[in-house]
Coordinates of C-alpha atoms in Angstrom, one line a residue:
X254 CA 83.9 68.6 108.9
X255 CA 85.5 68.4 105.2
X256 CA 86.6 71.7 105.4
X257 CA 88.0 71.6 108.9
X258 CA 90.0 68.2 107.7
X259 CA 91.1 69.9 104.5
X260 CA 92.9 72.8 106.5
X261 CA 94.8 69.7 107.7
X262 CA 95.8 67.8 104.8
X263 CA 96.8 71.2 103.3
X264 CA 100.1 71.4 105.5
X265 CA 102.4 69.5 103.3
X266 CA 101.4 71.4 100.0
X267 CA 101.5 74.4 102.5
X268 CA 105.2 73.3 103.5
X269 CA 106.4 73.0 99.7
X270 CA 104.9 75.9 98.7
X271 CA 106.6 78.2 101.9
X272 CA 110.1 76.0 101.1
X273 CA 109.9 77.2 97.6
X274 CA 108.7 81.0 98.0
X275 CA 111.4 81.1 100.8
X276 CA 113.9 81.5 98.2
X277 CA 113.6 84.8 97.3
X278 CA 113.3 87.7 99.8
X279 CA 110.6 90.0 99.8
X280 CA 111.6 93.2 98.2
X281 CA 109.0 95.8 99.3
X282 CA 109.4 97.5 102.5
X283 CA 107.8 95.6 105.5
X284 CA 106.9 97.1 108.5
X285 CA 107.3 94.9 111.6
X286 CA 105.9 96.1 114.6
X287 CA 104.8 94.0 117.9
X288 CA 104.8 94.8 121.7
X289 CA 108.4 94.6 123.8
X290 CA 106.6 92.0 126.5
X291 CA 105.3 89.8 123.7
X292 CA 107.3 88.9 120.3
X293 CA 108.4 92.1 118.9
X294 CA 111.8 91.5 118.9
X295 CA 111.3 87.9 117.9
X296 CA 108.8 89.1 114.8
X297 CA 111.4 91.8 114.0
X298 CA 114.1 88.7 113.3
X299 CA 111.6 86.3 111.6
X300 CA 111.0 89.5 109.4
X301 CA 114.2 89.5 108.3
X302 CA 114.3 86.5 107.3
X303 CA 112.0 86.8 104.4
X304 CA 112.8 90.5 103.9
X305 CA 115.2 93.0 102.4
X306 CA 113.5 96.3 103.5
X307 CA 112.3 95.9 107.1
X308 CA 111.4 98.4 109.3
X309 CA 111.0 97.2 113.2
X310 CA 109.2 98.9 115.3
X311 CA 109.1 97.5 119.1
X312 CA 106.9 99.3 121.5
X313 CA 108.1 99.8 125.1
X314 CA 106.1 97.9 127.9
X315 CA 103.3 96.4 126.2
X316 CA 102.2 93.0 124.9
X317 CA 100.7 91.5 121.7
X318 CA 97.8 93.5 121.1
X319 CA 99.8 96.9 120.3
X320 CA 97.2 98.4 118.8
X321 CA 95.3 98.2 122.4
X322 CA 98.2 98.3 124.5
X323 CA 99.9 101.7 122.4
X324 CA 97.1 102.9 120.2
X325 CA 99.4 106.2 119.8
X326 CA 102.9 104.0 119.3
X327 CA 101.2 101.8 117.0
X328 CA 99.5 104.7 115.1
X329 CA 102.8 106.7 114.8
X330 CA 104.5 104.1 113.5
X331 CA 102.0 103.2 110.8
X332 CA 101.7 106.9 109.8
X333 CA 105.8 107.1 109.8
X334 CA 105.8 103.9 107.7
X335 CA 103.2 105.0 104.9

């Protein structure tokens, strides 16, 4: 029970902590990649957010669960990235 209370109380350290690391972008490339009926696009923008070398990957008619959904797709674009 400590532990699952502790997850809790961690937020507002957690919140500071994300606020301050915000700052400065990520400069290493980041591959986002997600499903086109699930949050690909929406991952591809929060991405961007925190990153100046993003590569966005959305897979055509599949959800969340890429991997699943596009094994091939979401190989490809791993392989491509790398």
């Amino acid at each position: 029970m400590r532990a699952g209370w502790a997850y809790f109380v961690s937020f507002q350290q957690a919140a500071k902590d994300f606020a301050e690391l915000s700052q400065t972008k990520l400069n290493m490339p980041v591959l986002a990649i997600g499903g086109e009926k699930s949050l690909g696009e929406a991952l591809a923008q929060q991405m961007k957010l925190v990153a100046s070398d993003v590569t966005v990957v959305v897979l055509k008619n599949t959800g969340q669960l890429d991997s699943r959904g596009k094994p091939q797709g979401t190989t490809d674009a791993l392989v491509k990235f790398l």
